[in-house]
Amino acid sequence: MNIYSSRPVVLCLSGHDPSGGAGLQADIEALLAQGCHAAPTITALTVQDTVNVSAFRVLDREWILAQANAVLADSTVAAVKLGMLGSTEMVDTVVELLQAHPHLPLVCDPVLRAGGGGSLGRDDVGYAMRERLLPLATIATPNLPEARILAELPDGTADECAAKLLPYCANLLITGGHGEEQQVHNRLYRRDGSQQTYTCQRLPGSYHGSGCTLASALAGRLAHGEHLTSAVRTALDYTWRTLRDAEQLGRGQYVPRRLPLDFCS
């Protein structure tokens, strides 16, 4: 038996989705696929299915800090992935936690809406994330609707949102899956002015947990020490494959298949 793990540990602070399509289960599966070990800290409980979210409850600050600090004191964490926070108080709690570990690569997935459109936090959560959390992130991965909330530009283009957000966040990946074009354009913006566009074929249907999948895969690549630009490409390619092979497990959106069928065989 090998008692020494060679897998990087990624601390995940995300909500729990009982449908298993998004949230911490998505984080765990995507990180397993990257050869990482996920250490999940539950930030919120949700009532949702593959159609939409109907309710959520953010956990107490003390519980979040206790969970995360237990992992940080016990394991050598290689990266941190943030998902649903749900309240300004939770944003402040996570900021306090991260400021004590500024050396860790941080992927911030600003989860503000469920895939079905339901809210996962009040409007002021986006403002709090922009002002206090994005400055700590290595990269943020909003989709265009989330980028518009963060930038307070309801009809803004990806370029306009990036111009508003880059003073807060050094690197920004705005995903483009919510449009209607045949090719999906995912745009990486960097504070030094460089940009890179990654295109992929649009797949039919809609998907539950694609953003969680992408952010977790990206955190996994950074945990392995992969350069940011290469890590973005690797994570995008992996996410597209999970959507190509997605399954309709409920009455709503398709769920990405993040692990091969023979993973446990």
PDB file of C-alpha atoms in Angstrom:
ATOM      1  CA  MET A   1       0.000   0.000   0.000  1.00  0.00           C
ATOM      2  CA  ASN A   2       1.309   3.426  -0.968  1.00  0.00           C
ATOM      3  CA  ILE A   3       0.920   5.632   2.128  1.00  0.00           C
ATOM      4  CA  TYR A   4       2.265   8.754   0.419  1.00  0.00           C
ATOM      5  CA  SER A   5      -0.186  10.544  -1.835  1.00  0.00           C
ATOM      6  CA  SER A   6       1.151  12.128  -5.001  1.00  0.00           C
ATOM      7  CA  ARG A   7      -2.155  13.821  -5.806  1.00  0.00           C
ATOM      8  CA  PRO A   8      -2.385  17.573  -5.191  1.00  0.00           C
ATOM      9  CA  VAL A   9      -5.041  18.577  -2.660  1.00  0.00           C
ATOM     10  CA  VAL A  10      -7.508  21.263  -3.766  1.00  0.00           C
ATOM     11  CA  LEU A  11      -9.637  22.967  -1.131  1.00  0.00           C
ATOM     12  CA  CYS A  12     -13.153  23.571  -2.500  1.00  0.00           C
ATOM     13  CA  LEU A  13     -15.545  26.023  -0.877  1.00  0.00           C
ATOM     14  CA  SER A  14     -18.865  25.487  -2.635  1.00  0.00           C
ATOM     15  CA  GLY A  15     -22.542  24.777  -2.111  1.00  0.00           C
ATOM     16  CA  HIS A  16     -24.151  21.347  -2.037  1.00  0.00           C
ATOM     17  CA  ASP A  17     -26.481  20.458  -4.908  1.00  0.00           C
ATOM     18  CA  PRO A  18     -28.642  17.409  -4.051  1.00  0.00           C
ATOM     19  CA  SER A  19     -29.106  16.594  -7.741  1.00  0.00           C
ATOM     20  CA  GLY A  20     -25.366  15.970  -8.013  1.00  0.00           C
ATOM     21  CA  GLY A  21     -25.091  18.027 -11.173  1.00  0.00           C
ATOM     22  CA  ALA A  22     -23.351  21.093  -9.790  1.00  0.00           C
ATOM     23  CA  GLY A  23     -21.701  22.270  -6.581  1.00  0.00           C
ATOM     24  CA  LEU A  24     -19.351  20.131  -4.560  1.00  0.00           C
ATOM     25  CA  GLN A  25     -20.081  16.894  -6.384  1.00  0.00           C
ATOM     26  CA  ALA A  26     -19.098  18.563  -9.642  1.00  0.00           C
ATOM     27  CA  ASP A  27     -15.930  19.842  -7.955  1.00  0.00           C
ATOM     28  CA  ILE A  28     -15.002  16.413  -6.637  1.00  0.00           C
ATOM     29  CA  GLU A  29     -15.569  14.592  -9.930  1.00  0.00           C
ATOM     30  CA  ALA A  30     -13.767  17.185 -12.048  1.00  0.00           C
ATOM     31  CA  LEU A  31     -10.776  17.213  -9.703  1.00  0.00           C
ATOM     32  CA  LEU A  32     -10.607  13.416  -9.651  1.00  0.00           C
ATOM     33  CA  ALA A  33     -10.451  13.557 -13.444  1.00  0.00           C
ATOM     34  CA  GLN A  34      -7.455  15.905 -13.172  1.00  0.00           C
ATOM     35  CA  GLY A  35      -5.615  13.541 -10.855  1.00  0.00           C
ATOM     36  CA  CYS A  36      -6.274  15.688  -7.772  1.00  0.00           C
ATOM     37  CA  HIS A  37      -7.844  15.117  -4.382  1.00  0.00           C
ATOM     38  CA  ALA A  38     -10.792  17.389  -3.563  1.00  0.00           C
ATOM     39  CA  ALA A  39     -11.183  18.601   0.025  1.00  0.00           C
ATOM     40  CA  PRO A  40     -14.785  19.915   0.108  1.00  0.00           C
ATOM     41  CA  THR A  41     -15.938  22.636   2.493  1.00  0.00           C
ATOM     42  CA  ILE A  42     -19.711  23.151   2.349  1.00  0.00           C
ATOM     43  CA  THR A  43     -20.662  26.834   2.225  1.00  0.00           C
ATOM     44  CA  ALA A  44     -24.401  26.427   1.601  1.00  0.00           C
ATOM     45  CA  LEU A  45     -27.171  23.881   1.288  1.00  0.00           C
ATOM     46  CA  THR A  46     -29.533  24.167  -1.651  1.00  0.00           C
ATOM     47  CA  VAL A  47     -32.864  22.749  -2.701  1.00  0.00           C
ATOM     48  CA  GLN A  48     -32.506  22.202  -6.433  1.00  0.00           C
ATOM     49  CA  ASP A  49     -32.825  19.698  -9.202  1.00  0.00           C
ATOM     50  CA  THR A  50     -31.759  19.662 -12.835  1.00  0.00           C
ATOM     51  CA  VAL A  51     -34.529  22.164 -13.636  1.00  0.00           C
ATOM     52  CA  ASN A  52     -33.817  24.986 -11.176  1.00  0.00           C
ATOM     53  CA  VAL A  53     -33.076  26.007  -7.590  1.00  0.00           C
ATOM     54  CA  SER A  54     -35.949  26.757  -5.211  1.00  0.00           C
ATOM     55  CA  ALA A  55     -34.210  27.549  -1.916  1.00  0.00           C
ATOM     56  CA  PHE A  56     -30.815  27.775  -0.243  1.00  0.00           C
ATOM     57  CA  ARG A  57     -29.328  28.253   3.198  1.00  0.00           C
ATOM     58  CA  VAL A  58     -25.848  29.647   3.830  1.00  0.00           C
ATOM     59  CA  LEU A  59     -23.969  27.970   6.683  1.00  0.00           C
ATOM     60  CA  ASP A  60     -22.657  29.838   9.712  1.00  0.00           C
ATOM     61  CA  ARG A  61     -19.286  31.533   9.527  1.00  0.00           C
ATOM     62  CA  GLU A  62     -17.859  29.370  12.330  1.00  0.00           C
ATOM     63  CA  TRP A  63     -18.697  26.182  10.478  1.00  0.00           C
ATOM     64  CA  ILE A  64     -16.994  27.368   7.284  1.00  0.00           C
ATOM     65  CA  LEU A  65     -13.809  28.391   9.050  1.00  0.00           C
ATOM     66  CA  ALA A  66     -13.730  25.187  11.095  1.00  0.00           C
ATOM     67  CA  GLN A  67     -14.095  22.986   8.004  1.00  0.00           C
ATOM     68  CA  ALA A  68     -11.500  24.807   5.922  1.00  0.00           C
ATOM     69  CA  ASN A  69      -8.963  25.271   8.697  1.00  0.00           C
ATOM     70  CA  ALA A  70      -9.155  21.582   9.560  1.00  0.00           C
ATOM     71  CA  VAL A  71      -8.039  20.779   6.012  1.00  0.00           C
ATOM     72  CA  LEU A  72      -5.404  23.518   5.862  1.00  0.00           C
ATOM     73  CA  ALA A  73      -3.870  22.393   9.162  1.00  0.00           C
ATOM     74  CA  ASP A  74      -3.773  18.749   8.109  1.00  0.00           C
ATOM     75  CA  SER A  75      -2.891  18.723   4.400  1.00  0.00           C
ATOM     76  CA  THR A  76      -0.589  20.552   2.035  1.00  0.00           C
ATOM     77  CA  VAL A  77      -3.168  22.345  -0.083  1.00  0.00           C
ATOM     78  CA  ALA A  78      -2.032  23.142  -3.621  1.00  0.00           C
ATOM     79  CA  ALA A  79      -4.935  25.347  -4.794  1.00  0.00           C
ATOM     80  CA  VAL A  80      -8.334  26.686  -3.766  1.00  0.00           C
ATOM     81  CA  LYS A  81     -11.560  26.680  -5.769  1.00  0.00           C
ATOM     82  CA  LEU A  82     -14.502  28.888  -4.819  1.00  0.00           C
ATOM     83  CA  GLY A  83     -18.083  28.281  -5.881  1.00  0.00           C
ATOM     84  CA  MET A  84     -21.368  29.386  -4.351  1.00  0.00           C
ATOM     85  CA  LEU A  85     -21.022  31.713  -1.350  1.00  0.00           C
ATOM     86  CA  GLY A  86     -24.572  33.059  -1.198  1.00  0.00           C
ATOM     87  CA  SER A  87     -24.175  36.070   1.125  1.00  0.00           C
ATOM     88  CA  THR A  88     -21.948  39.067   1.751  1.00  0.00           C
ATOM     89  CA  GLU A  89     -21.147  37.620   5.178  1.00  0.00           C
ATOM     90  CA  MET A  90     -19.827  34.483   3.500  1.00  0.00           C
ATOM     91  CA  VAL A  91     -17.742  36.589   1.122  1.00  0.00           C
ATOM     92  CA  ASP A  92     -16.140  38.303   4.124  1.00  0.00           C
ATOM     93  CA  THR A  93     -15.545  34.954   5.818  1.00  0.00           C
ATOM     94  CA  VAL A  94     -13.796  33.530   2.768  1.00  0.00           C
ATOM     95  CA  VAL A  95     -11.733  36.698   2.314  1.00  0.00           C
ATOM     96  CA  GLU A  96     -10.489  36.359   5.900  1.00  0.00           C
ATOM     97  CA  LEU A  97      -9.599  32.729   5.299  1.00  0.00           C
ATOM     98  CA  LEU A  98      -7.758  33.402   2.044  1.00  0.00           C
ATOM     99  CA  GLN A  99      -5.796  36.358   3.372  1.00  0.00           C
ATOM    100  CA  ALA A 100      -4.126  33.948   5.779  1.00  0.00           C
ATOM    101  CA  HIS A 101      -2.945  31.822   2.804  1.00  0.00           C
ATOM    102  CA  PRO A 102      -2.041  34.318   0.057  1.00  0.00           C
ATOM    103  CA  HIS A 103       0.401  31.933  -1.659  1.00  0.00           C
ATOM    104  CA  LEU A 104      -2.307  29.536  -2.849  1.00  0.00           C
ATOM    105  CA  PRO A 105      -3.586  29.724  -6.444  1.00  0.00           C
ATOM    106  CA  LEU A 106      -7.258  30.680  -6.278  1.00  0.00           C
ATOM    107  CA  VAL A 107      -9.908  30.029  -8.915  1.00  0.00           C
ATOM    108  CA  CYS A 108     -13.069  32.019  -8.228  1.00  0.00           C
ATOM    109  CA  ASP A 109     -16.248  30.822  -9.904  1.00  0.00           C
ATOM    110  CA  PRO A 110     -18.726  33.606  -9.050  1.00  0.00           C
ATOM    111  CA  VAL A 111     -21.852  31.483  -8.757  1.00  0.00           C
ATOM    112  CA  LEU A 112     -24.723  33.989  -8.683  1.00  0.00           C
ATOM    113  CA  ARG A 113     -27.387  32.164 -10.692  1.00  0.00           C
ATOM    114  CA  ALA A 114     -28.300  28.520 -11.127  1.00  0.00           C
ATOM    115  CA  GLY A 115     -28.290  27.032 -14.601  1.00  0.00           C
ATOM    116  CA  GLY A 116     -32.086  27.312 -14.660  1.00  0.00           C
ATOM    117  CA  GLY A 117     -31.909  31.014 -13.833  1.00  0.00           C
ATOM    118  CA  GLY A 118     -32.729  30.935 -10.120  1.00  0.00           C
ATOM    119  CA  SER A 119     -30.838  33.282  -7.807  1.00  0.00           C
ATOM    120  CA  LEU A 120     -28.137  31.903  -5.513  1.00  0.00           C
ATOM    121  CA  GLY A 121     -27.550  35.129  -3.598  1.00  0.00           C
ATOM    122  CA  ARG A 122     -28.790  38.671  -3.207  1.00  0.00           C
ATOM    123  CA  ASP A 123     -27.707  41.316  -5.699  1.00  0.00           C
ATOM    124  CA  ASP A 124     -25.170  42.773  -3.248  1.00  0.00           C
ATOM    125  CA  VAL A 125     -23.215  39.495  -3.232  1.00  0.00           C
ATOM    126  CA  GLY A 126     -21.856  40.257  -6.687  1.00  0.00           C
ATOM    127  CA  TYR A 127     -20.701  43.694  -5.564  1.00  0.00           C
ATOM    128  CA  ALA A 128     -19.000  42.218  -2.482  1.00  0.00           C
ATOM    129  CA  MET A 129     -17.239  39.594  -4.586  1.00  0.00           C
ATOM    130  CA  ARG A 130     -15.985  42.203  -7.036  1.00  0.00           C
ATOM    131  CA  GLU A 131     -14.714  44.592  -4.373  1.00  0.00           C
ATOM    132  CA  ARG A 132     -13.253  42.180  -1.812  1.00  0.00           C
ATOM    133  CA  LEU A 133     -12.774  38.734  -3.320  1.00  0.00           C
ATOM    134  CA  LEU A 134     -11.690  39.164  -6.941  1.00  0.00           C
ATOM    135  CA  PRO A 135      -8.502  41.015  -5.907  1.00  0.00           C
ATOM    136  CA  LEU A 136      -7.361  37.820  -4.168  1.00  0.00           C
ATOM    137  CA  ALA A 137      -8.090  35.518  -7.121  1.00  0.00           C
ATOM    138  CA  THR A 138      -5.559  34.129  -9.536  1.00  0.00           C
ATOM    139  CA  ILE A 139      -8.395  33.955 -12.065  1.00  0.00           C
ATOM    140  CA  ALA A 140     -12.176  34.373 -12.066  1.00  0.00           C
ATOM    141  CA  THR A 141     -14.394  32.328 -14.398  1.00  0.00           C
ATOM    142  CA  PRO A 142     -17.797  34.020 -14.791  1.00  0.00           C
ATOM    143  CA  ASN A 143     -20.138  33.294 -17.655  1.00  0.00           C
ATOM    144  CA  LEU A 144     -21.357  36.396 -19.461  1.00  0.00           C
ATOM    145  CA  PRO A 145     -24.535  36.863 -17.350  1.00  0.00           C
ATOM    146  CA  GLU A 146     -22.441  36.640 -14.180  1.00  0.00           C
ATOM    147  CA  ALA A 147     -19.826  39.005 -15.595  1.00  0.00           C
ATOM    148  CA  ARG A 148     -22.593  41.524 -16.265  1.00  0.00           C
ATOM    149  CA  ILE A 149     -23.753  41.281 -12.639  1.00  0.00           C
ATOM    150  CA  LEU A 150     -20.210  41.686 -11.320  1.00  0.00           C
ATOM    151  CA  ALA A 151     -19.524  44.628 -13.623  1.00  0.00           C
ATOM    152  CA  GLU A 152     -22.975  46.189 -13.101  1.00  0.00           C
ATOM    153  CA  LEU A 153     -23.424  46.330 -16.878  1.00  0.00           C
ATOM    154  CA  PRO A 154     -26.784  44.627 -17.617  1.00  0.00           C
ATOM    155  CA  ASP A 155     -26.272  44.665 -21.387  1.00  0.00           C
ATOM    156  CA  GLY A 156     -22.487  44.741 -21.486  1.00  0.00           C
ATOM    157  CA  THR A 157     -20.396  42.766 -23.941  1.00  0.00           C
ATOM    158  CA  ALA A 158     -17.621  40.495 -22.710  1.00  0.00           C
ATOM    159  CA  ASP A 159     -15.060  43.160 -23.636  1.00  0.00           C
ATOM    160  CA  GLU A 160     -16.954  45.857 -21.740  1.00  0.00           C
ATOM    161  CA  CYS A 161     -17.342  43.686 -18.651  1.00  0.00           C
ATOM    162  CA  ALA A 162     -13.673  42.747 -18.735  1.00  0.00           C
ATOM    163  CA  ALA A 163     -12.636  46.398 -18.903  1.00  0.00           C
ATOM    164  CA  LYS A 164     -14.691  47.056 -15.765  1.00  0.00           C
ATOM    165  CA  LEU A 165     -13.459  43.982 -13.873  1.00  0.00           C
ATOM    166  CA  LEU A 166      -9.731  43.767 -14.698  1.00  0.00           C
ATOM    167  CA  PRO A 167      -8.824  46.511 -12.202  1.00  0.00           C
ATOM    168  CA  TYR A 168     -10.103  44.072  -9.570  1.00  0.00           C
ATOM    169  CA  CYS A 169      -8.951  40.733 -10.971  1.00  0.00           C
ATOM    170  CA  ALA A 170      -5.638  40.023 -12.690  1.00  0.00           C
ATOM    171  CA  ASN A 171      -7.035  37.310 -14.972  1.00  0.00           C
ATOM    172  CA  LEU A 172     -10.582  36.818 -16.178  1.00  0.00           C
ATOM    173  CA  LEU A 173     -12.085  33.981 -18.208  1.00  0.00           C
ATOM    174  CA  ILE A 174     -15.544  34.957 -19.475  1.00  0.00           C
ATOM    175  CA  THR A 175     -17.302  31.939 -20.916  1.00  0.00           C
ATOM    176  CA  GLY A 176     -19.651  32.379 -23.831  1.00  0.00           C
ATOM    177  CA  GLY A 177     -21.998  29.426 -23.755  1.00  0.00           C
ATOM    178  CA  HIS A 178     -25.119  31.559 -23.192  1.00  0.00           C
ATOM    179  CA  GLY A 179     -25.187  33.019 -26.711  1.00  0.00           C
ATOM    180  CA  GLU A 180     -26.682  31.652 -29.919  1.00  0.00           C
ATOM    181  CA  GLU A 181     -23.643  31.598 -32.225  1.00  0.00           C
ATOM    182  CA  GLN A 182     -22.521  28.314 -33.804  1.00  0.00           C
ATOM    183  CA  GLN A 183     -19.078  28.633 -32.240  1.00  0.00           C
ATOM    184  CA  VAL A 184     -18.772  29.286 -28.516  1.00  0.00           C
ATOM    185  CA  HIS A 185     -16.210  31.970 -27.693  1.00  0.00           C
ATOM    186  CA  ASN A 186     -14.492  31.749 -24.317  1.00  0.00           C
ATOM    187  CA  ARG A 187     -12.333  34.798 -23.716  1.00  0.00           C
ATOM    188  CA  LEU A 188      -9.305  35.058 -21.445  1.00  0.00           C
ATOM    189  CA  TYR A 189      -8.439  38.631 -20.426  1.00  0.00           C
ATOM    190  CA  ARG A 190      -5.278  39.578 -18.572  1.00  0.00           C
ATOM    191  CA  ARG A 191      -4.509  42.806 -16.769  1.00  0.00           C
ATOM    192  CA  ASP A 192      -1.397  43.326 -18.927  1.00  0.00           C
ATOM    193  CA  GLY A 193      -3.742  43.885 -21.878  1.00  0.00           C
ATOM    194  CA  SER A 194      -3.295  40.508 -23.550  1.00  0.00           C
ATOM    195  CA  GLN A 195      -6.328  38.518 -24.656  1.00  0.00           C
ATOM    196  CA  GLN A 196      -6.910  35.041 -25.973  1.00  0.00           C
ATOM    197  CA  THR A 197     -10.080  33.569 -27.428  1.00  0.00           C
ATOM    198  CA  TYR A 198     -10.774  29.844 -27.272  1.00  0.00           C
ATOM    199  CA  THR A 199     -13.493  28.615 -29.604  1.00  0.00           C
ATOM    200  CA  CYS A 200     -15.372  25.350 -29.548  1.00  0.00           C
ATOM    201  CA  GLN A 201     -18.372  23.828 -31.281  1.00  0.00           C
ATOM    202  CA  ARG A 202     -21.715  24.664 -29.688  1.00  0.00           C
ATOM    203  CA  LEU A 203     -23.465  21.572 -28.399  1.00  0.00           C
ATOM    204  CA  PRO A 204     -27.248  21.157 -28.375  1.00  0.00           C
ATOM    205  CA  GLY A 205     -29.167  21.470 -25.127  1.00  0.00           C
ATOM    206  CA  SER A 206     -28.346  23.149 -21.819  1.00  0.00           C
ATOM    207  CA  TYR A 207     -26.179  21.862 -19.006  1.00  0.00           C
ATOM    208  CA  HIS A 208     -26.272  21.777 -15.211  1.00  0.00           C
ATOM    209  CA  GLY A 209     -22.884  22.263 -13.556  1.00  0.00           C
ATOM    210  CA  SER A 210     -20.745  23.251 -16.527  1.00  0.00           C
ATOM    211  CA  GLY A 211     -19.309  26.298 -14.735  1.00  0.00           C
ATOM    212  CA  CYS A 212     -18.409  24.277 -11.636  1.00  0.00           C
ATOM    213  CA  THR A 213     -16.789  21.676 -13.860  1.00  0.00           C
ATOM    214  CA  LEU A 214     -14.647  24.239 -15.671  1.00  0.00           C
ATOM    215  CA  ALA A 215     -13.507  26.108 -12.563  1.00  0.00           C
ATOM    216  CA  SER A 216     -12.618  22.905 -10.718  1.00  0.00           C
ATOM    217  CA  ALA A 217     -10.721  21.480 -13.675  1.00  0.00           C
ATOM    218  CA  LEU A 218      -8.805  24.748 -13.943  1.00  0.00           C
ATOM    219  CA  ALA A 219      -7.977  24.677 -10.220  1.00  0.00           C
ATOM    220  CA  GLY A 220      -6.740  21.131 -10.678  1.00  0.00           C
ATOM    221  CA  ARG A 221      -4.431  22.087 -13.520  1.00  0.00           C
ATOM    222  CA  LEU A 222      -3.011  24.992 -11.489  1.00  0.00           C
ATOM    223  CA  ALA A 223      -2.533  22.647  -8.528  1.00  0.00           C
ATOM    224  CA  HIS A 224      -0.329  20.529 -10.790  1.00  0.00           C
ATOM    225  CA  GLY A 225       1.753  23.620 -11.582  1.00  0.00           C
ATOM    226  CA  GLU A 226       0.506  24.094 -15.137  1.00  0.00           C
ATOM    227  CA  HIS A 227       0.954  27.583 -16.602  1.00  0.00           C
ATOM    228  CA  LEU A 228      -2.250  29.625 -16.558  1.00  0.00           C
ATOM    229  CA  THR A 229      -2.774  29.897 -20.323  1.00  0.00           C
ATOM    230  CA  SER A 230      -2.179  26.179 -20.838  1.00  0.00           C
ATOM    231  CA  ALA A 231      -4.340  25.335 -17.807  1.00  0.00           C
ATOM    232  CA  VAL A 232      -7.241  27.331 -19.257  1.00  0.00           C
ATOM    233  CA  ARG A 233      -7.006  25.466 -22.543  1.00  0.00           C
ATOM    234  CA  THR A 234      -6.789  22.072 -20.824  1.00  0.00           C
ATOM    235  CA  ALA A 235      -9.763  22.850 -18.561  1.00  0.00           C
ATOM    236  CA  LEU A 236     -11.890  24.135 -21.459  1.00  0.00           C
ATOM    237  CA  ASP A 237     -11.148  21.071 -23.587  1.00  0.00           C
ATOM    238  CA  TYR A 238     -11.986  18.749 -20.699  1.00  0.00           C
ATOM    239  CA  THR A 239     -15.234  20.601 -19.940  1.00  0.00           C
ATOM    240  CA  TRP A 240     -16.343  20.453 -23.569  1.00  0.00           C
ATOM    241  CA  ARG A 241     -15.864  16.677 -23.553  1.00  0.00           C
ATOM    242  CA  THR A 242     -17.946  16.331 -20.375  1.00  0.00           C
ATOM    243  CA  LEU A 243     -20.756  18.255 -22.091  1.00  0.00           C
ATOM    244  CA  ARG A 244     -20.470  16.226 -25.283  1.00  0.00           C
ATOM    245  CA  ASP A 245     -20.958  13.066 -23.212  1.00  0.00           C
ATOM    246  CA  ALA A 246     -23.567  14.556 -20.832  1.00  0.00           C
ATOM    247  CA  GLU A 247     -26.564  12.597 -19.570  1.00  0.00           C
ATOM    248  CA  GLN A 248     -30.152  13.635 -18.913  1.00  0.00           C
ATOM    249  CA  LEU A 249     -30.548  12.268 -15.394  1.00  0.00           C
ATOM    250  CA  GLY A 250     -33.646  14.305 -14.525  1.00  0.00           C
ATOM    251  CA  ARG A 251     -36.389  16.352 -16.170  1.00  0.00           C
ATOM    252  CA  GLY A 252     -34.234  19.398 -16.827  1.00  0.00           C
ATOM    253  CA  GLN A 253     -30.723  20.190 -17.978  1.00  0.00           C
ATOM    254  CA  TYR A 254     -28.117  17.637 -18.996  1.00  0.00           C
ATOM    255  CA  VAL A 255     -25.494  16.713 -16.396  1.00  0.00           C
ATOM    256  CA  PRO A 256     -21.855  16.654 -17.563  1.00  0.00           C
ATOM    257  CA  ARG A 257     -20.192  13.257 -17.482  1.00  0.00           C
ATOM    258  CA  ARG A 258     -17.014  14.206 -15.677  1.00  0.00           C
ATOM    259  CA  LEU A 259     -15.661  10.678 -15.159  1.00  0.00           C
ATOM    260  CA  PRO A 260     -15.410   7.828 -17.672  1.00  0.00           C
ATOM    261  CA  LEU A 261     -17.833   4.962 -17.256  1.00  0.00           C
ATOM    262  CA  ASP A 262     -14.989   2.597 -16.357  1.00  0.00           C
ATOM    263  CA  PHE A 263     -13.469   4.956 -13.765  1.00  0.00           C
ATOM    264  CA  CYS A 264     -14.086   2.617 -10.826  1.00  0.00           C
ATOM    265  CA  SER A 265     -13.688  -0.696 -12.677  1.00  0.00           C
TER     266      SER A 265
END
